[in-house]
PDB file of C-alpha atoms in Angstrom:
ATOM      1  CA  UNK A   1       0.000   0.000   0.000  1.00  0.00           C
ATOM      2  CA  UNK A   2       2.838   2.303   0.846  1.00  0.00           C
ATOM      3  CA  UNK A   3       4.463   1.738  -2.515  1.00  0.00           C
ATOM      4  CA  UNK A   4       1.162   2.387  -4.273  1.00  0.00           C
ATOM      5  CA  UNK A   5       0.779   5.722  -2.487  1.00  0.00           C
ATOM      6  CA  UNK A   6       4.283   6.678  -3.518  1.00  0.00           C
ATOM      7  CA  UNK A   7       3.425   5.778  -7.122  1.00  0.00           C
ATOM      8  CA  UNK A   8       0.362   8.035  -7.123  1.00  0.00           C
ATOM      9  CA  UNK A   9       2.309  10.842  -5.460  1.00  0.00           C
ATOM     10  CA  UNK A  10       4.965  10.628  -8.167  1.00  0.00           C
ATOM     11  CA  UNK A  11       2.302  10.726 -10.877  1.00  0.00           C
ATOM     12  CA  UNK A  12       0.776  13.784  -9.265  1.00  0.00           C
ATOM     13  CA  UNK A  13       4.143  15.548  -9.110  1.00  0.00           C
ATOM     14  CA  UNK A  14       4.794  14.797 -12.771  1.00  0.00           C
ATOM     15  CA  UNK A  15       1.343  16.109 -13.686  1.00  0.00           C
ATOM     16  CA  UNK A  16       1.889  19.306 -11.700  1.00  0.00           C
ATOM     17  CA  UNK A  17       5.302  19.799 -13.269  1.00  0.00           C
ATOM     18  CA  UNK A  18       3.919  19.420 -16.770  1.00  0.00           C
ATOM     19  CA  UNK A  19       0.989  21.708 -15.995  1.00  0.00           C
ATOM     20  CA  UNK A  20       3.284  24.347 -14.520  1.00  0.00           C
ATOM     21  CA  UNK A  21       5.635  24.134 -17.483  1.00  0.00           C
ATOM     22  CA  UNK A  22       2.725  24.509 -19.888  1.00  0.00           C
ATOM     23  CA  UNK A  23       1.480  27.543 -17.996  1.00  0.00           C
ATOM     24  CA  UNK A  24       4.945  29.057 -18.006  1.00  0.00           C
ATOM     25  CA  UNK A  25       5.230  28.522 -21.767  1.00  0.00           C
ATOM     26  CA  UNK A  26       1.993  30.448 -22.272  1.00  0.00           C
ATOM     27  CA  UNK A  27       3.198  33.198 -19.948  1.00  0.00           C
ATOM     28  CA  UNK A  28       6.501  33.720 -21.755  1.00  0.00           C
ATOM     29  CA  UNK A  29       6.857  36.818 -23.924  1.00  0.00           C
ATOM     30  CA  UNK A  30       7.199  36.044 -27.611  1.00  0.00           C
ATOM     31  CA  UNK A  31       6.836  37.988 -30.869  1.00  0.00           C
ATOM     32  CA  UNK A  32       4.584  37.647 -33.927  1.00  0.00           C
ATOM     33  CA  UNK A  33       3.448  39.577 -36.981  1.00  0.00           C
ATOM     34  CA  UNK A  34      -0.127  40.004 -38.205  1.00  0.00           C
ATOM     35  CA  UNK A  35       0.527  38.417 -41.591  1.00  0.00           C
ATOM     36  CA  UNK A  36       1.713  35.166 -39.967  1.00  0.00           C
ATOM     37  CA  UNK A  37      -1.150  32.657 -39.517  1.00  0.00           C
ATOM     38  CA  UNK A  38      -1.567  31.040 -36.110  1.00  0.00           C
ATOM     39  CA  UNK A  39      -1.245  27.367 -35.308  1.00  0.00           C
ATOM     40  CA  UNK A  40      -4.423  25.553 -36.413  1.00  0.00           C
ATOM     41  CA  UNK A  41      -4.507  23.189 -33.405  1.00  0.00           C
ATOM     42  CA  UNK A  42      -3.804  25.611 -30.561  1.00  0.00           C
ATOM     43  CA  UNK A  43      -4.936  28.899 -32.120  1.00  0.00           C
ATOM     44  CA  UNK A  44      -1.697  30.386 -30.858  1.00  0.00           C
ATOM     45  CA  UNK A  45       0.102  32.762 -33.221  1.00  0.00           C
ATOM     46  CA  UNK A  46       3.365  31.462 -34.610  1.00  0.00           C
ATOM     47  CA  UNK A  47       6.443  33.258 -33.311  1.00  0.00           C
ATOM     48  CA  UNK A  48       8.966  35.012 -35.542  1.00  0.00           C
ATOM     49  CA  UNK A  49      10.997  32.448 -37.448  1.00  0.00           C
ATOM     50  CA  UNK A  50      14.333  31.941 -35.682  1.00  0.00           C
ATOM     51  CA  UNK A  51      13.228  34.808 -33.419  1.00  0.00           C
ATOM     52  CA  UNK A  52      14.533  37.165 -36.120  1.00  0.00           C
ATOM     53  CA  UNK A  53      12.920  40.040 -37.990  1.00  0.00           C
ATOM     54  CA  UNK A  54      14.263  41.232 -41.373  1.00  0.00           C
ATOM     55  CA  UNK A  55      13.734  44.926 -42.136  1.00  0.00           C
ATOM     56  CA  UNK A  56      15.008  47.306 -44.820  1.00  0.00           C
ATOM     57  CA  UNK A  57      16.450  50.799 -44.775  1.00  0.00           C
ATOM     58  CA  UNK A  58      14.561  53.664 -46.453  1.00  0.00           C
ATOM     59  CA  UNK A  59      11.330  51.846 -45.709  1.00  0.00           C
ATOM     60  CA  UNK A  60       8.338  52.345 -43.447  1.00  0.00           C
ATOM     61  CA  UNK A  61       8.564  50.852 -39.970  1.00  0.00           C
ATOM     62  CA  UNK A  62       7.633  47.217 -39.354  1.00  0.00           C
ATOM     63  CA  UNK A  63       5.173  46.374 -36.566  1.00  0.00           C
ATOM     64  CA  UNK A  64       5.717  43.397 -34.270  1.00  0.00           C
ATOM     65  CA  UNK A  65       3.114  42.045 -31.835  1.00  0.00           C
ATOM     66  CA  UNK A  66       4.250  41.337 -28.274  1.00  0.00           C
ATOM     67  CA  UNK A  67       2.491  38.217 -26.967  1.00  0.00           C
ATOM     68  CA  UNK A  68       2.310  37.084 -23.343  1.00  0.00           C
ATOM     69  CA  UNK A  69       3.292  40.420 -21.795  1.00  0.00           C
ATOM     70  CA  UNK A  70       1.756  41.489 -18.484  1.00  0.00           C
ATOM     71  CA  UNK A  71       0.757  45.130 -18.374  1.00  0.00           C
ATOM     72  CA  UNK A  72       2.549  47.857 -20.287  1.00  0.00           C
ATOM     73  CA  UNK A  73       5.689  47.118 -22.251  1.00  0.00           C
ATOM     74  CA  UNK A  74       8.894  49.030 -22.915  1.00  0.00           C
ATOM     75  CA  UNK A  75      11.307  48.210 -25.745  1.00  0.00           C
ATOM     76  CA  UNK A  76      14.947  49.149 -26.265  1.00  0.00           C
ATOM     77  CA  UNK A  77      17.406  48.671 -29.136  1.00  0.00           C
ATOM     78  CA  UNK A  78      20.978  47.519 -28.596  1.00  0.00           C
ATOM     79  CA  UNK A  79      22.140  49.872 -31.376  1.00  0.00           C
ATOM     80  CA  UNK A  80      20.018  52.897 -32.237  1.00  0.00           C
ATOM     81  CA  UNK A  81      22.389  53.798 -35.084  1.00  0.00           C
ATOM     82  CA  UNK A  82      21.107  50.700 -36.872  1.00  0.00           C
ATOM     83  CA  UNK A  83      17.568  50.146 -35.575  1.00  0.00           C
ATOM     84  CA  UNK A  84      15.090  52.386 -33.781  1.00  0.00           C
ATOM     85  CA  UNK A  85      12.236  50.853 -31.806  1.00  0.00           C
ATOM     86  CA  UNK A  86       9.041  52.445 -30.460  1.00  0.00           C
ATOM     87  CA  UNK A  87       6.690  50.824 -27.943  1.00  0.00           C
ATOM     88  CA  UNK A  88       2.911  51.042 -28.149  1.00  0.00           C
ATOM     89  CA  UNK A  89       0.441  49.984 -25.437  1.00  0.00           C
ATOM     90  CA  UNK A  90      -2.741  51.145 -27.147  1.00  0.00           C
ATOM     91  CA  UNK A  91      -5.001  48.157 -27.731  1.00  0.00           C
ATOM     92  CA  UNK A  92      -2.553  45.282 -28.138  1.00  0.00           C
ATOM     93  CA  UNK A  93       1.096  45.607 -27.180  1.00  0.00           C
ATOM     94  CA  UNK A  94       3.297  46.230 -30.229  1.00  0.00           C
ATOM     95  CA  UNK A  95       6.716  47.580 -31.122  1.00  0.00           C
ATOM     96  CA  UNK A  96       7.525  49.490 -34.297  1.00  0.00           C
ATOM     97  CA  UNK A  97      10.960  48.722 -35.747  1.00  0.00           C
ATOM     98  CA  UNK A  98      12.690  51.105 -38.184  1.00  0.00           C
ATOM     99  CA  UNK A  99      16.007  50.399 -39.916  1.00  0.00           C
ATOM    100  CA  UNK A 100      18.421  53.329 -40.213  1.00  0.00           C
ATOM    101  CA  UNK A 101      21.532  51.532 -41.434  1.00  0.00           C
ATOM    102  CA  UNK A 102      22.632  48.059 -42.509  1.00  0.00           C
ATOM    103  CA  UNK A 103      23.519  45.716 -39.641  1.00  0.00           C
ATOM    104  CA  UNK A 104      22.086  43.730 -36.733  1.00  0.00           C
ATOM    105  CA  UNK A 105      20.571  44.799 -33.423  1.00  0.00           C
ATOM    106  CA  UNK A 106      18.829  43.173 -30.487  1.00  0.00           C
ATOM    107  CA  UNK A 107      15.405  44.407 -29.385  1.00  0.00           C
ATOM    108  CA  UNK A 108      14.601  43.789 -25.721  1.00  0.00           C
ATOM    109  CA  UNK A 109      10.998  44.067 -24.519  1.00  0.00           C
ATOM    110  CA  UNK A 110      10.189  44.268 -20.802  1.00  0.00           C
ATOM    111  CA  UNK A 111       6.688  44.172 -19.325  1.00  0.00           C
ATOM    112  CA  UNK A 112       5.280  45.705 -16.121  1.00  0.00           C
ATOM    113  CA  UNK A 113       6.064  42.540 -14.189  1.00  0.00           C
ATOM    114  CA  UNK A 114       9.751  42.686 -15.010  1.00  0.00           C
ATOM    115  CA  UNK A 115       9.605  39.842 -17.532  1.00  0.00           C
ATOM    116  CA  UNK A 116      11.650  40.388 -20.657  1.00  0.00           C
ATOM    117  CA  UNK A 117      12.424  38.782 -23.998  1.00  0.00           C
ATOM    118  CA  UNK A 118      14.689  39.638 -26.902  1.00  0.00           C
ATOM    119  CA  UNK A 119      14.538  39.223 -30.668  1.00  0.00           C
ATOM    120  CA  UNK A 120      17.077  39.921 -33.372  1.00  0.00           C
ATOM    121  CA  UNK A 121      16.627  42.492 -36.129  1.00  0.00           C
ATOM    122  CA  UNK A 122      18.560  42.094 -39.366  1.00  0.00           C
ATOM    123  CA  UNK A 123      18.587  45.410 -41.219  1.00  0.00           C
ATOM    124  CA  UNK A 124      19.252  45.125 -44.966  1.00  0.00           C
ATOM    125  CA  UNK A 125      19.737  47.657 -47.745  1.00  0.00           C
ATOM    126  CA  UNK A 126      16.354  48.955 -48.967  1.00  0.00           C
ATOM    127  CA  UNK A 127      17.708  49.007 -52.519  1.00  0.00           C
ATOM    128  CA  UNK A 128      17.321  45.211 -52.562  1.00  0.00           C
ATOM    129  CA  UNK A 129      13.545  45.705 -52.755  1.00  0.00           C
ATOM    130  CA  UNK A 130      13.756  47.543 -56.091  1.00  0.00           C
ATOM    131  CA  UNK A 131      14.324  46.185 -59.578  1.00  0.00           C
ATOM    132  CA  UNK A 132      16.646  48.562 -61.398  1.00  0.00           C
ATOM    133  CA  UNK A 133      17.046  49.439 -65.096  1.00  0.00           C
ATOM    134  CA  UNK A 134      19.554  52.000 -66.358  1.00  0.00           C
ATOM    135  CA  UNK A 135      19.493  53.795 -69.742  1.00  0.00           C
ATOM    136  CA  UNK A 136      21.665  56.411 -71.394  1.00  0.00           C
ATOM    137  CA  UNK A 137      20.386  59.162 -73.699  1.00  0.00           C
ATOM    138  CA  UNK A 138      23.411  59.465 -75.940  1.00  0.00           C
ATOM    139  CA  UNK A 139      24.066  59.339 -79.652  1.00  0.00           C
ATOM    140  CA  UNK A 140      23.035  61.215 -82.784  1.00  0.00           C
ATOM    141  CA  UNK A 141      19.798  63.139 -82.283  1.00  0.00           C
ATOM    142  CA  UNK A 142      17.218  64.206 -84.798  1.00  0.00           C
ATOM    143  CA  UNK A 143      14.674  66.993 -84.759  1.00  0.00           C
ATOM    144  CA  UNK A 144      11.330  67.020 -86.585  1.00  0.00           C
ATOM    145  CA  UNK A 145       9.892  70.487 -87.222  1.00  0.00           C
ATOM    146  CA  UNK A 146       6.700  71.445 -89.074  1.00  0.00           C
ATOM    147  CA  UNK A 147       5.046  74.731 -90.078  1.00  0.00           C
ATOM    148  CA  UNK A 148       8.034  77.044 -90.564  1.00  0.00           C
ATOM    149  CA  UNK A 149      10.453  77.976 -93.363  1.00  0.00           C
ATOM    150  CA  UNK A 150      13.555  75.841 -93.976  1.00  0.00           C
ATOM    151  CA  UNK A 151      15.827  78.548 -92.534  1.00  0.00           C
ATOM    152  CA  UNK A 152      13.751  78.879 -89.359  1.00  0.00           C
ATOM    153  CA  UNK A 153      13.545  75.108 -89.163  1.00  0.00           C
ATOM    154  CA  UNK A 154      17.349  74.782 -89.257  1.00  0.00           C
ATOM    155  CA  UNK A 155      17.723  77.422 -86.543  1.00  0.00           C
ATOM    156  CA  UNK A 156      15.142  75.786 -84.293  1.00  0.00           C
ATOM    157  CA  UNK A 157      16.689  72.344 -84.789  1.00  0.00           C
ATOM    158  CA  UNK A 158      20.188  73.515 -83.886  1.00  0.00           C
ATOM    159  CA  UNK A 159      18.885  75.025 -80.661  1.00  0.00           C
ATOM    160  CA  UNK A 160      16.296  72.403 -79.711  1.00  0.00           C
ATOM    161  CA  UNK A 161      18.718  69.472 -79.936  1.00  0.00           C
ATOM    162  CA  UNK A 162      20.953  71.144 -77.363  1.00  0.00           C
ATOM    163  CA  UNK A 163      18.103  71.877 -74.975  1.00  0.00           C
ATOM    164  CA  UNK A 164      17.878  68.281 -73.806  1.00  0.00           C
ATOM    165  CA  UNK A 165      21.167  67.342 -72.108  1.00  0.00           C
ATOM    166  CA  UNK A 166      22.740  63.942 -72.467  1.00  0.00           C
ATOM    167  CA  UNK A 167      21.700  62.005 -69.417  1.00  0.00           C
ATOM    168  CA  UNK A 168      21.461  58.721 -67.581  1.00  0.00           C
ATOM    169  CA  UNK A 169      18.058  57.407 -66.581  1.00  0.00           C
ATOM    170  CA  UNK A 170      17.643  55.052 -63.651  1.00  0.00           C
ATOM    171  CA  UNK A 171      14.205  53.434 -63.418  1.00  0.00           C
ATOM    172  CA  UNK A 172      13.393  51.570 -60.203  1.00  0.00           C
ATOM    173  CA  UNK A 173      10.394  49.326 -59.744  1.00  0.00           C
ATOM    174  CA  UNK A 174       9.056  47.790 -56.568  1.00  0.00           C
ATOM    175  CA  UNK A 175       6.166  45.364 -56.192  1.00  0.00           C
ATOM    176  CA  UNK A 176       3.886  45.312 -53.169  1.00  0.00           C
ATOM    177  CA  UNK A 177       1.609  42.464 -52.019  1.00  0.00           C
ATOM    178  CA  UNK A 178      -2.053  43.153 -52.814  1.00  0.00           C
ATOM    179  CA  UNK A 179      -1.190  46.547 -54.360  1.00  0.00           C
ATOM    180  CA  UNK A 180       0.026  48.065 -57.600  1.00  0.00           C
ATOM    181  CA  UNK A 181       3.763  48.230 -58.193  1.00  0.00           C
ATOM    182  CA  UNK A 182       5.550  51.556 -57.855  1.00  0.00           C
ATOM    183  CA  UNK A 183       8.094  52.962 -60.303  1.00  0.00           C
ATOM    184  CA  UNK A 184      10.458  55.843 -59.698  1.00  0.00           C
ATOM    185  CA  UNK A 185      12.802  57.537 -62.136  1.00  0.00           C
ATOM    186  CA  UNK A 186      16.066  59.387 -61.530  1.00  0.00           C
ATOM    187  CA  UNK A 187      17.724  61.527 -64.215  1.00  0.00           C
ATOM    188  CA  UNK A 188      21.460  62.277 -63.939  1.00  0.00           C
ATOM    189  CA  UNK A 189      23.662  64.540 -66.081  1.00  0.00           C
ATOM    190  CA  UNK A 190      27.084  63.621 -67.502  1.00  0.00           C
ATOM    191  CA  UNK A 191      28.742  64.528 -64.185  1.00  0.00           C
ATOM    192  CA  UNK A 192      26.339  62.130 -62.426  1.00  0.00           C
ATOM    193  CA  UNK A 193      24.528  65.004 -60.718  1.00  0.00           C
ATOM    194  CA  UNK A 194      20.859  64.325 -60.029  1.00  0.00           C
ATOM    195  CA  UNK A 195      18.663  66.544 -62.223  1.00  0.00           C
ATOM    196  CA  UNK A 196      15.156  65.187 -61.664  1.00  0.00           C
ATOM    197  CA  UNK A 197      13.593  62.456 -59.568  1.00  0.00           C
ATOM    198  CA  UNK A 198      10.012  61.410 -59.048  1.00  0.00           C
ATOM    199  CA  UNK A 199       7.248  58.884 -59.590  1.00  0.00           C
ATOM    200  CA  UNK A 200       7.222  57.349 -63.061  1.00  0.00           C
ATOM    201  CA  UNK A 201       3.926  56.672 -64.796  1.00  0.00           C
ATOM    202  CA  UNK A 202       3.826  54.935 -68.179  1.00  0.00           C
ATOM    203  CA  UNK A 203       0.645  55.363 -70.187  1.00  0.00           C
ATOM    204  CA  UNK A 204      -0.408  54.838 -73.795  1.00  0.00           C
ATOM    205  CA  UNK A 205      -1.900  57.654 -75.834  1.00  0.00           C
ATOM    206  CA  UNK A 206      -4.771  57.419 -78.297  1.00  0.00           C
ATOM    207  CA  UNK A 207      -2.213  56.619 -80.996  1.00  0.00           C
ATOM    208  CA  UNK A 208      -0.882  53.774 -78.826  1.00  0.00           C
ATOM    209  CA  UNK A 209       2.407  55.578 -78.140  1.00  0.00           C
ATOM    210  CA  UNK A 210       3.867  54.966 -74.668  1.00  0.00           C
ATOM    211  CA  UNK A 211       4.190  58.156 -72.638  1.00  0.00           C
ATOM    212  CA  UNK A 212       6.758  58.373 -69.832  1.00  0.00           C
ATOM    213  CA  UNK A 213       5.840  61.021 -67.250  1.00  0.00           C
ATOM    214  CA  UNK A 214       7.710  61.907 -64.074  1.00  0.00           C
ATOM    215  CA  UNK A 215       5.674  63.415 -61.255  1.00  0.00           C
ATOM    216  CA  UNK A 216       6.740  64.882 -57.941  1.00  0.00           C
ATOM    217  CA  UNK A 217       5.421  63.330 -54.733  1.00  0.00           C
ATOM    218  CA  UNK A 218       2.718  66.050 -54.887  1.00  0.00           C
ATOM    219  CA  UNK A 219       1.854  64.807 -58.401  1.00  0.00           C
ATOM    220  CA  UNK A 220       3.227  67.843 -60.224  1.00  0.00           C
ATOM    221  CA  UNK A 221       4.435  66.991 -63.750  1.00  0.00           C
ATOM    222  CA  UNK A 222       8.229  67.336 -63.912  1.00  0.00           C
ATOM    223  CA  UNK A 223       9.129  65.706 -67.250  1.00  0.00           C
ATOM    224  CA  UNK A 224       7.358  63.972 -70.096  1.00  0.00           C
ATOM    225  CA  UNK A 225       8.631  61.884 -73.015  1.00  0.00           C
ATOM    226  CA  UNK A 226       6.958  59.659 -75.593  1.00  0.00           C
ATOM    227  CA  UNK A 227       8.392  56.602 -77.330  1.00  0.00           C
ATOM    228  CA  UNK A 228       6.808  56.383 -80.798  1.00  0.00           C
ATOM    229  CA  UNK A 229       9.499  54.083 -82.226  1.00  0.00           C
ATOM    230  CA  UNK A 230      11.792  51.543 -80.659  1.00  0.00           C
ATOM    231  CA  UNK A 231      15.123  52.904 -79.481  1.00  0.00           C
ATOM    232  CA  UNK A 232      14.051  56.582 -79.261  1.00  0.00           C
ATOM    233  CA  UNK A 233      12.460  58.766 -76.646  1.00  0.00           C
ATOM    234  CA  UNK A 234      10.855  61.947 -77.955  1.00  0.00           C
ATOM    235  CA  UNK A 235      10.751  65.312 -76.221  1.00  0.00           C
ATOM    236  CA  UNK A 236       7.974  67.634 -77.436  1.00  0.00           C
ATOM    237  CA  UNK A 237       9.132  71.284 -77.420  1.00  0.00           C
ATOM    238  CA  UNK A 238       6.319  72.657 -79.599  1.00  0.00           C
ATOM    239  CA  UNK A 239       4.726  74.860 -76.934  1.00  0.00           C
ATOM    240  CA  UNK A 240       8.078  76.386 -76.046  1.00  0.00           C
ATOM    241  CA  UNK A 241       8.799  77.490 -79.632  1.00  0.00           C
ATOM    242  CA  UNK A 242       5.302  78.647 -80.531  1.00  0.00           C
ATOM    243  CA  UNK A 243       5.899  81.790 -78.461  1.00  0.00           C
ATOM    244  CA  UNK A 244       8.717  82.791 -80.828  1.00  0.00           C
ATOM    245  CA  UNK A 245       7.427  81.133 -84.011  1.00  0.00           C
ATOM    246  CA  UNK A 246       3.594  81.267 -83.914  1.00  0.00           C
ATOM    247  CA  UNK A 247       3.359  79.371 -87.192  1.00  0.00           C
ATOM    248  CA  UNK A 248       5.278  76.303 -85.951  1.00  0.00           C
ATOM    249  CA  UNK A 249       3.053  73.265 -85.453  1.00  0.00           C
ATOM    250  CA  UNK A 250       5.535  70.664 -84.229  1.00  0.00           C
ATOM    251  CA  UNK A 251       9.003  70.558 -82.674  1.00  0.00           C
ATOM    252  CA  UNK A 252      10.040  67.052 -81.673  1.00  0.00           C
ATOM    253  CA  UNK A 253      13.531  66.035 -80.550  1.00  0.00           C
ATOM    254  CA  UNK A 254      14.309  62.334 -81.063  1.00  0.00           C
ATOM    255  CA  UNK A 255      16.714  61.038 -78.411  1.00  0.00           C
ATOM    256  CA  UNK A 256      18.380  57.657 -78.965  1.00  0.00           C
ATOM    257  CA  UNK A 257      18.682  55.575 -75.796  1.00  0.00           C
ATOM    258  CA  UNK A 258      20.350  52.328 -74.876  1.00  0.00           C
ATOM    259  CA  UNK A 259      20.234  50.152 -71.768  1.00  0.00           C
ATOM    260  CA  UNK A 260      23.309  49.796 -69.568  1.00  0.00           C
ATOM    261  CA  UNK A 261      23.874  46.159 -68.665  1.00  0.00           C
TER     262      UNK A 261
END
């Protein structure tokens, strides 16, 4: 009988130990993201893979959910030159992580009860998120002019061709989940000085000619080119010359371009 009692006592101790361990596991602080689906069996959200978060520079902050915390939380970064972190206790406990420079940092979250947990942030170059294409506007140019005399046409052509500087175009494209992709364009001169940058929109006109327009972040038109034939962008300077030559009906500068591999 004595041995039997000892057996049941041991079973009870094992049960209590397992129960306590399970409770402690649920009480531990861990980290998740909203886009990660929870475990189907337990309903518990799945923690960050390898307890690591990948973020990118020049990007909006990334939100991380803090699970299992008791009361308000406070988060700190081991290196604020690489990663900044902001705590939020409104609604659910979250931390917002923002990458400033490439590198790694540890984020430590502490709750009101003094419990703490840490996850790793790997900050990468935001340029990795963009597809990049580079073109040069160099080579022999042509100018199409209509409505004026041959002598005026020659004078306009000589001037108009020089109005558009030789340049390098860098077109960057980034795709977003469940949203339209974004394209930006950067125009550099021969000394690699930035001339224009903005949002690139490519549309087709009624004549099915692609139109490349660069807009500022406030959607002000900065530059516009068409591409009526392969290998050439066209800059329309008609409006500019109609002030001096009212009879002119068209001034188009054809700019040969080539991709840089």
